[in-house]
Amino acid sequence: NPDSAPIIHIIDFDDENNIINKNVLLHRAGEIWHISASPADKGVLATCYNKTADSKVLTCAAVWRMPAELEPGGHESPEDAASPAHALELLCHLDHPARGSTACVAWEPAGDGKRVISLADNHLLLWDLQESSSQALLASSASLEGKGQLKFTTGRWSPHHSCTQVATANDTAVRGWDTRTMSQIYCIENAHGQLVRDLDFNPNKQYCLASCGDDCRVKFWDTRKVTEPVRTLEEHSHWVWNVRYNHSHDQLVLTASSDSRVILSNMASISSEPFGHLVDDDDLSDQEERRPEEKSQEPPQDSVIATYEEHEDSVYAVEWAAADPWLFASLSYDGRLVVNRVPRALKYRILL
């Protein structure tokens, strides 16, 4: 129905009974291209959405609050299929007269939910949300300079360095910015052979950044030395849309691709515990167990842990659960949402 408003699904996964419940929120402002949730307030989220003005289509950004009863952990039963859809409450727009279309919004990871960045065409904008997020003040900004029409495609706020660094992608380049001065601190000119689709910071290692793109590759960088990637994965056969580090165990890395697959990799050699818990003691002989000093010197092996092929179309998004380090969800172009778990055997090898 072309007259119906775009909707957001709030998914509630019942782990004990293996049941997915959902609630529906109406997003009447327009078609949604990007969603990001506040790390400090579970009822607040930002969207980037299409808006037609003067016969032009712009992608705008806004901050919204969902009804309290629908917040994650809310008490409304989602069982009733006839329950009415709820509307989002607009808190503020993230708009600027000089900006073009907004590619994405990223919240300060460890903050109080009051600072966000948005990427609009060639502008990097830092916003300060005031008074219950009902007003957004533009705190500072930076712009991409160069030939042609430069446009940001995505960005990620680093959880390290007291949250003073942001990484952005435009075309094949990845750049780092200092949010205190809004100046560039590093640049990887040709990070990928084609468009860079996504970025993610290792949550436990402050200089480690992952990138992925249309060259079918996933690359891992040390932002202090950006001439060559530290590691490269070439497991996908089409564009890689998403790369995500596990929040607790950074050797676990998820990637999603237009080849319809989600791949879970073990990047042990560049993790925060390179000689850590991934050695399976059952595989060690008595002789090896008697020489622990030699065992600890074995170089860890990176490998693909599992390939998930439940999707029949391009997988545009994959995310780890915030509350359960072994749970993740993926979403494909055909609207299929799949919830999966890290293989149990690997989970126990990591924990024991």
XYZ file of C-alpha atoms in Angstrom:
352
model
C 0.000 0.000 0.000
C 1.744 3.202 -1.106
C -0.266 5.251 1.411
C 0.851 3.247 4.425
C 3.602 4.617 6.624
C 6.984 2.885 6.845
C 7.212 0.771 9.961
C 9.865 -0.273 12.469
C 9.641 -3.704 14.056
C 10.676 -4.062 17.687
C 11.839 -7.677 17.940
C 11.762 -9.500 21.263
C 13.572 -12.849 21.301
C 12.432 -15.267 23.995
C 15.582 -17.305 24.508
C 14.059 -19.944 26.789
C 11.224 -20.824 24.413
C 13.021 -19.920 21.179
C 10.183 -17.603 20.121
C 10.394 -14.279 18.308
C 7.756 -11.679 19.190
C 7.386 -8.312 17.510
C 5.725 -4.938 17.950
C 5.175 -2.387 15.214
C 6.028 1.321 15.283
C 4.843 3.722 12.608
C 7.511 5.982 11.081
C 5.342 8.469 9.188
C 8.253 10.747 8.267
C 9.386 8.592 5.342
C 11.189 5.495 4.075
C 13.976 4.463 6.468
C 17.538 3.846 5.295
C 19.417 3.663 8.580
C 18.552 3.115 12.255
C 20.768 3.560 15.303
C 19.763 3.136 18.938
C 20.910 5.331 21.805
C 23.418 3.489 24.030
C 22.146 5.359 27.091
C 18.350 5.303 26.675
C 16.754 2.112 25.382
C 13.626 3.987 24.270
C 15.451 6.476 21.999
C 16.614 5.885 18.431
C 17.718 7.865 15.390
C 16.661 7.240 11.802
C 17.821 8.412 8.398
C 14.836 8.605 6.060
C 13.797 9.867 2.638
C 11.866 13.107 2.380
C 10.604 14.727 -0.834
C 10.880 18.508 -0.962
C 10.691 20.735 -4.058
C 10.536 17.573 -6.199
C 13.908 16.494 -4.778
C 14.475 13.478 -2.563
C 16.673 14.189 0.469
C 17.701 11.781 3.197
C 17.022 13.483 6.522
C 17.794 12.417 10.083
C 15.820 12.673 13.309
C 15.793 11.404 16.892
C 12.670 9.617 18.158
C 11.256 8.086 21.324
C 9.218 4.898 21.275
C 6.229 4.441 23.620
C 7.395 3.376 27.086
C 5.453 0.106 26.964
C 7.314 -0.922 23.800
C 10.824 -0.243 25.076
C 12.985 -3.375 25.262
C 12.003 -4.971 28.554
C 8.574 -3.321 28.461
C 5.578 -5.197 29.803
C 3.108 -5.054 26.946
C 2.356 -8.506 25.565
C 3.183 -8.663 21.869
C 1.044 -11.785 21.414
C -2.075 -9.965 20.198
C -1.734 -9.640 16.429
C -4.647 -7.182 16.406
C -2.927 -4.723 18.743
C -2.668 -1.300 17.094
C 0.568 0.060 15.712
C 2.134 2.827 17.786
C 3.581 6.062 16.477
C 7.080 7.278 17.295
C 7.398 10.585 19.146
C 9.662 13.057 17.342
C 12.301 14.482 19.700
C 14.387 16.558 17.275
C 15.673 16.824 13.729
C 19.383 16.507 12.917
C 19.264 18.953 10.046
C 21.626 21.665 8.874
C 21.022 24.203 6.074
C 24.362 23.474 4.401
C 24.065 19.719 4.502
C 22.818 17.352 1.838
C 21.515 13.839 2.331
C 22.369 12.118 5.610
C 24.075 8.743 5.197
C 24.155 7.664 8.843
C 23.966 8.702 12.486
C 26.298 7.359 15.203
C 25.905 7.855 18.962
C 28.812 8.462 21.311
C 29.407 4.865 22.553
C 30.034 5.461 26.249
C 28.203 8.743 26.673
C 24.935 9.811 28.231
C 23.119 9.768 24.908
C 23.614 13.493 24.339
C 26.260 13.448 21.606
C 25.791 12.106 18.103
C 27.526 12.514 14.778
C 25.792 12.567 11.415
C 27.351 12.260 7.980
C 25.652 14.416 5.356
C 27.163 14.413 1.857
C 30.717 15.686 2.545
C 29.965 17.057 6.031
C 30.812 15.442 9.366
C 28.486 17.029 11.935
C 28.751 16.721 15.731
C 25.468 17.345 17.566
C 24.762 18.105 21.217
C 21.279 16.962 22.227
C 19.700 19.309 24.762
C 16.736 19.145 27.139
C 15.562 15.528 26.955
C 16.851 15.366 23.375
C 14.107 17.789 22.280
C 16.671 20.086 20.666
C 19.875 19.426 18.722
C 22.642 22.017 18.677
C 25.392 21.752 16.073
C 28.528 21.677 18.239
C 31.142 21.454 15.471
C 31.665 20.173 11.948
C 34.247 19.204 9.347
C 34.123 18.767 5.590
C 35.777 16.546 3.030
C 37.883 18.641 0.663
C 38.956 17.543 -2.785
C 37.968 17.143 -6.399
C 34.582 15.848 -7.465
C 31.487 15.270 -5.387
C 32.871 13.709 -2.228
C 30.303 11.946 -0.068
C 30.522 10.009 3.159
C 28.928 6.568 2.997
C 29.244 5.394 6.600
C 30.922 6.166 9.923
C 31.738 4.597 13.270
C 32.492 6.223 16.625
C 35.444 4.637 18.426
C 34.778 3.465 22.005
C 38.437 4.192 22.852
C 40.489 7.369 23.435
C 37.749 8.772 25.704
C 35.403 8.689 22.690
C 37.322 11.401 20.852
C 37.775 9.556 17.545
C 35.452 8.755 14.662
C 36.178 6.724 11.517
C 34.408 7.510 8.242
C 34.280 5.974 4.785
C 33.910 7.739 1.464
C 34.292 5.897 -1.815
C 37.372 3.635 -1.324
C 38.930 5.686 1.501
C 38.749 5.360 5.290
C 39.552 8.385 7.469
C 39.964 9.005 11.168
C 38.847 12.238 12.844
C 39.459 13.841 16.238
C 36.078 15.083 17.513
C 37.736 17.705 19.742
C 39.288 19.559 16.811
C 37.279 17.966 13.945
C 40.579 17.437 12.165
C 41.735 14.371 10.228
C 44.167 12.115 12.101
C 44.711 9.310 9.573
C 43.681 8.406 6.059
C 43.697 5.049 4.240
C 43.370 6.288 0.656
C 42.614 2.974 -1.042
C 41.435 0.828 1.820
C 39.425 -1.271 -0.637
C 39.458 -1.711 -4.393
C 35.831 -0.591 -4.553
C 33.311 1.210 -2.311
C 33.763 0.793 1.459
C 30.434 -0.350 2.937
C 31.020 -0.633 6.682
C 33.459 -0.111 9.562
C 33.762 -1.415 13.113
C 36.239 -0.898 15.948
C 37.594 -3.765 18.034
C 35.975 -3.110 21.450
C 39.064 -4.333 23.341
C 41.996 -3.087 21.236
C 42.119 0.642 20.747
C 43.917 0.876 17.391
C 42.139 -1.991 15.594
C 39.603 -1.128 12.909
C 37.775 -3.485 10.530
C 36.445 -2.466 7.115
C 34.543 -4.212 4.323
C 33.405 -3.339 0.850
C 32.418 -4.070 -2.700
C 35.747 -5.771 -3.478
C 34.366 -8.776 -1.498
C 37.042 -8.311 1.177
C 37.132 -7.669 4.902
C 40.271 -5.916 6.121
C 41.701 -5.346 9.579
C 43.813 -2.244 10.202
C 46.121 -0.806 12.825
C 45.226 2.893 12.674
C 48.752 3.858 13.740
C 50.221 2.225 10.617
C 47.768 2.314 7.753
C 49.990 1.502 4.767
C 48.939 -2.181 4.791
C 46.093 -4.089 6.448
C 47.054 -6.403 9.314
C 44.805 -9.182 7.952
C 42.475 -9.636 4.975
C 39.525 -12.023 4.676
C 38.420 -13.136 1.218
C 35.629 -15.574 2.080
C 32.713 -13.754 0.437
C 31.940 -13.845 -3.286
C 30.043 -10.541 -3.534
C 29.812 -7.147 -1.804
C 30.317 -7.251 1.963
C 27.748 -4.954 3.591
C 28.522 -5.402 7.278
C 31.372 -6.304 9.630
C 30.826 -6.606 13.386
C 33.154 -7.490 16.259
C 31.661 -9.420 19.160
C 31.295 -7.044 22.118
C 32.850 -9.458 24.636
C 35.058 -11.852 22.653
C 36.741 -9.831 19.920
C 38.159 -12.881 18.147
C 34.591 -13.490 16.907
C 33.805 -11.419 13.797
C 30.568 -11.483 11.788
C 30.274 -10.433 8.141
C 27.200 -10.166 5.897
C 27.214 -10.085 2.122
C 25.225 -9.899 -1.104
C 26.282 -13.513 -1.660
C 23.349 -14.296 0.718
C 25.669 -15.585 3.420
C 26.656 -14.618 6.945
C 30.134 -15.777 7.954
C 31.402 -16.106 11.523
C 35.210 -15.943 11.655
C 37.698 -16.565 14.424
C 40.346 -13.838 14.155
C 42.366 -15.187 17.087
C 45.760 -13.944 15.885
C 44.738 -10.271 16.085
C 42.391 -10.503 19.072
C 43.001 -9.130 22.550
C 43.723 -12.699 23.724
C 45.767 -14.133 20.848
C 46.966 -17.091 22.908
C 43.851 -17.140 25.052
C 40.981 -19.526 25.494
C 40.605 -20.874 21.982
C 43.070 -23.769 22.423
C 41.102 -26.966 22.813
C 42.867 -28.970 25.532
C 41.231 -32.177 24.295
C 43.339 -31.913 21.167
C 46.638 -31.693 23.054
C 48.796 -34.728 23.667
C 50.275 -35.516 27.095
C 53.668 -34.428 25.841
C 52.327 -31.015 24.850
C 50.566 -30.623 28.185
C 53.840 -31.221 30.010
C 55.474 -28.321 28.176
C 53.109 -25.378 28.637
C 55.832 -22.861 27.795
C 56.058 -24.309 24.283
C 52.310 -24.624 23.934
C 51.893 -20.909 24.609
C 54.205 -20.097 21.721
C 52.016 -21.735 19.093
C 50.758 -19.094 16.685
C 46.955 -18.915 16.847
C 45.141 -19.893 13.669
C 42.508 -17.669 12.094
C 39.633 -19.598 10.557
C 36.036 -19.532 9.421
C 33.948 -20.968 12.250
C 30.606 -21.220 10.488
C 28.814 -20.111 7.329
C 25.089 -19.391 7.660
C 23.021 -19.820 4.515
C 19.423 -19.378 5.725
C 18.995 -16.259 3.589
C 17.993 -16.417 -0.058
C 18.834 -12.803 -0.856
C 21.487 -10.182 -0.124
C 22.211 -9.887 3.610
C 22.296 -6.168 4.334
C 22.763 -6.198 8.100
C 24.118 -8.355 10.894
C 24.340 -7.400 14.585
C 25.384 -9.035 17.834
C 22.863 -8.985 20.654
C 23.712 -6.344 23.245
C 22.808 -8.571 26.227
C 23.935 -12.028 25.042
C 27.445 -12.390 23.550
C 26.536 -15.675 21.830
C 23.446 -14.425 19.976
C 23.220 -12.507 16.693
C 20.654 -11.553 14.066
C 20.870 -10.946 10.333
C 18.487 -9.261 7.895
C 18.235 -9.740 4.138
C 16.727 -7.754 1.275
C 13.659 -9.996 1.128
C 12.731 -8.996 4.697
C 13.863 -12.219 6.350
C 15.246 -11.849 9.871
C 17.309 -14.778 11.142
C 18.479 -15.214 14.749
C 21.487 -17.506 15.283
C 23.859 -18.611 18.015
C 27.603 -19.120 18.131
C 28.228 -22.912 17.934
C 28.088 -24.374 21.429
C 31.420 -26.189 21.136
C 33.213 -22.921 20.361
C 31.424 -21.122 23.191
C 32.688 -23.653 25.702
C 36.229 -23.544 24.304
C 36.250 -19.798 24.804
C 34.788 -19.951 28.315
C 36.543 -22.977 29.783
